[in-house]
Amino acid sequence: MANSYKNAFYDPSVTTAVTVYTTPANTTALVKNIQTTNEGGSKIVKVSITDSSASTDYQVAYASITGATICNLAKDIIVLEPGDILKIQSSDTTGISAVISLLEIDF
C-alpha cells in the first residue's frame, strides 16, 4: 500500500461544473482541504462529488464569497472511492481559484 500526497487545481474558464479530480482505480483519496481564493467581488462556489458506485452527484459544499478572501470549503476530510469525481463550479470565471490537497492511498 503506497501513500501519495497530491494537489489538484481549479482555475475556471466556464461557469459550469468542472472536473478537478478523479480518483484512480484501486485508490482511496482523502481530501483534506479545498482552499478557495476570491480576489474580489461576490461569487458563489459549489463543490460536488460524483459517486461512481451510485452514478449520482452530491453537492458537498456551497459558499457565497464576498470580497478578497480565502476560505476552506472542506470542513472535514472527504473520502473518495475509486472512480469518484470531485467537481467545482463558480458563478464567475475571473478572480477565483482553488487548490485541493489530498492523500491517495493505493490498495
Short mmCIF file of C-alpha atoms in Angstrom, two decimals:
data_model
loop_
_atom_site.label_atom_id
_atom_site.label_comp_id
_atom_site.label_asym_id
_atom_site.label_seq_id
_atom_site.Cartn_x
_atom_site.Cartn_y
_atom_site.Cartn_z
CA MET A 1 0.00 0.00 0.00
CA ALA A 2 1.50 3.33 -1.10
CA ASN A 3 0.54 6.79 0.10
CA SER A 4 0.98 9.86 -2.14
CA TYR A 5 0.17 13.46 -1.30
CA LYS A 6 -1.28 15.34 -4.28
CA ASN A 7 -2.67 18.73 -5.27
CA ALA A 8 -5.37 19.43 -7.84
CA PHE A 9 -6.04 22.94 -9.09
CA TYR A 10 -9.16 24.84 -10.15
CA ASP A 11 -8.86 27.87 -12.46
CA PRO A 12 -12.22 28.14 -14.25
CA SER A 13 -12.81 29.12 -17.85
CA VAL A 14 -16.56 28.33 -17.65
CA THR A 15 -19.28 28.82 -15.01
CA THR A 16 -20.46 25.21 -15.21
CA ALA A 17 -19.13 22.38 -13.04
CA VAL A 18 -15.52 21.47 -13.85
CA THR A 19 -13.94 18.10 -13.04
CA VAL A 20 -10.95 18.86 -10.82
CA TYR A 21 -10.01 15.36 -9.67
CA THR A 22 -10.97 11.76 -10.42
CA THR A 23 -9.91 9.03 -8.01
CA PRO A 24 -7.82 6.40 -9.83
CA ALA A 25 -8.70 2.69 -9.80
CA ASN A 26 -7.52 0.77 -6.73
CA THR A 27 -7.15 4.02 -4.80
CA THR A 28 -8.92 5.80 -1.97
CA ALA A 29 -8.41 9.56 -1.76
CA LEU A 30 -8.73 11.65 1.38
CA VAL A 31 -9.46 15.31 0.59
CA LYS A 32 -8.05 17.41 3.42
CA ASN A 33 -8.57 20.93 2.11
CA ILE A 34 -10.31 22.81 -0.69
CA GLN A 35 -8.67 26.21 -0.32
CA THR A 36 -10.59 28.73 -2.41
CA THR A 37 -9.29 32.21 -3.17
CA ASN A 38 -11.51 35.10 -4.24
CA GLU A 39 -9.61 38.16 -5.43
CA GLY A 40 -12.66 40.43 -5.16
CA GLY A 41 -16.33 40.88 -5.87
CA SER A 42 -19.10 38.45 -4.97
CA LYS A 43 -19.04 34.83 -6.13
CA ILE A 44 -20.88 31.61 -5.40
CA VAL A 45 -18.79 28.44 -5.33
CA LYS A 46 -20.20 24.90 -5.23
CA VAL A 47 -18.35 21.62 -4.75
CA SER A 48 -19.91 18.33 -5.77
CA ILE A 49 -18.88 14.69 -5.76
CA THR A 50 -19.98 12.14 -8.33
CA ASP A 51 -20.34 8.83 -6.50
CA SER A 52 -19.27 6.38 -9.20
CA SER A 53 -20.84 3.39 -7.46
CA ALA A 54 -24.28 5.07 -7.50
CA SER A 55 -23.83 7.24 -10.63
CA THR A 56 -25.17 10.15 -8.58
CA ASP A 57 -23.92 13.71 -7.94
CA TYR A 58 -23.96 15.09 -4.40
CA GLN A 59 -23.34 18.73 -3.51
CA VAL A 60 -20.92 18.73 -0.57
CA ALA A 61 -20.12 22.44 -0.22
CA TYR A 62 -21.64 25.82 -1.04
CA ALA A 63 -20.17 29.23 -0.31
CA SER A 64 -21.18 32.77 -1.09
CA ILE A 65 -17.87 34.62 -1.02
CA THR A 66 -17.71 38.41 -0.92
CA GLY A 67 -14.54 40.45 -1.19
CA ALA A 68 -10.93 39.41 -1.28
CA THR A 69 -10.69 36.33 0.91
CA ILE A 70 -9.51 32.75 1.25
CA CYS A 71 -11.79 30.02 2.60
CA ASN A 72 -11.67 26.26 3.06
CA LEU A 73 -14.71 24.51 1.57
CA ALA A 74 -13.80 21.13 3.08
CA LYS A 75 -14.86 21.41 6.71
CA ASP A 76 -13.53 17.91 7.44
CA ILE A 77 -11.93 15.08 5.49
CA ILE A 78 -13.87 13.95 2.41
CA VAL A 79 -13.34 10.30 1.43
CA LEU A 80 -13.36 9.49 -2.29
CA GLU A 81 -13.58 5.92 -3.54
CA PRO A 82 -12.18 4.61 -6.86
CA GLY A 83 -13.80 6.43 -9.79
CA ASP A 84 -15.37 9.18 -7.68
CA ILE A 85 -15.13 12.66 -9.24
CA LEU A 86 -14.69 15.99 -7.45
CA LYS A 87 -16.14 18.98 -9.33
CA ILE A 88 -16.16 22.72 -8.64
CA GLN A 89 -18.47 25.35 -10.08
CA SER A 90 -18.30 29.12 -9.62
CA SER A 91 -20.59 31.95 -10.65
CA ASP A 92 -17.69 33.82 -12.26
CA THR A 93 -14.53 32.82 -14.15
CA THR A 94 -12.29 35.71 -13.10
CA GLY A 95 -10.59 36.25 -9.78
CA ILE A 96 -11.45 32.83 -8.38
CA SER A 97 -9.24 29.76 -7.97
CA ALA A 98 -8.78 26.77 -5.68
CA VAL A 99 -6.26 24.15 -4.68
CA ILE A 100 -7.36 20.75 -3.44
CA SER A 101 -4.95 18.97 -1.09
CA LEU A 102 -5.42 15.21 -0.83
CA LEU A 103 -3.83 11.93 0.10
CA GLU A 104 -4.05 8.98 -2.32
CA ILE A 105 -3.89 5.53 -0.72
CA ASP A 106 -3.31 2.70 -3.19
CA PHE A 107 -4.59 -0.79 -2.37
#
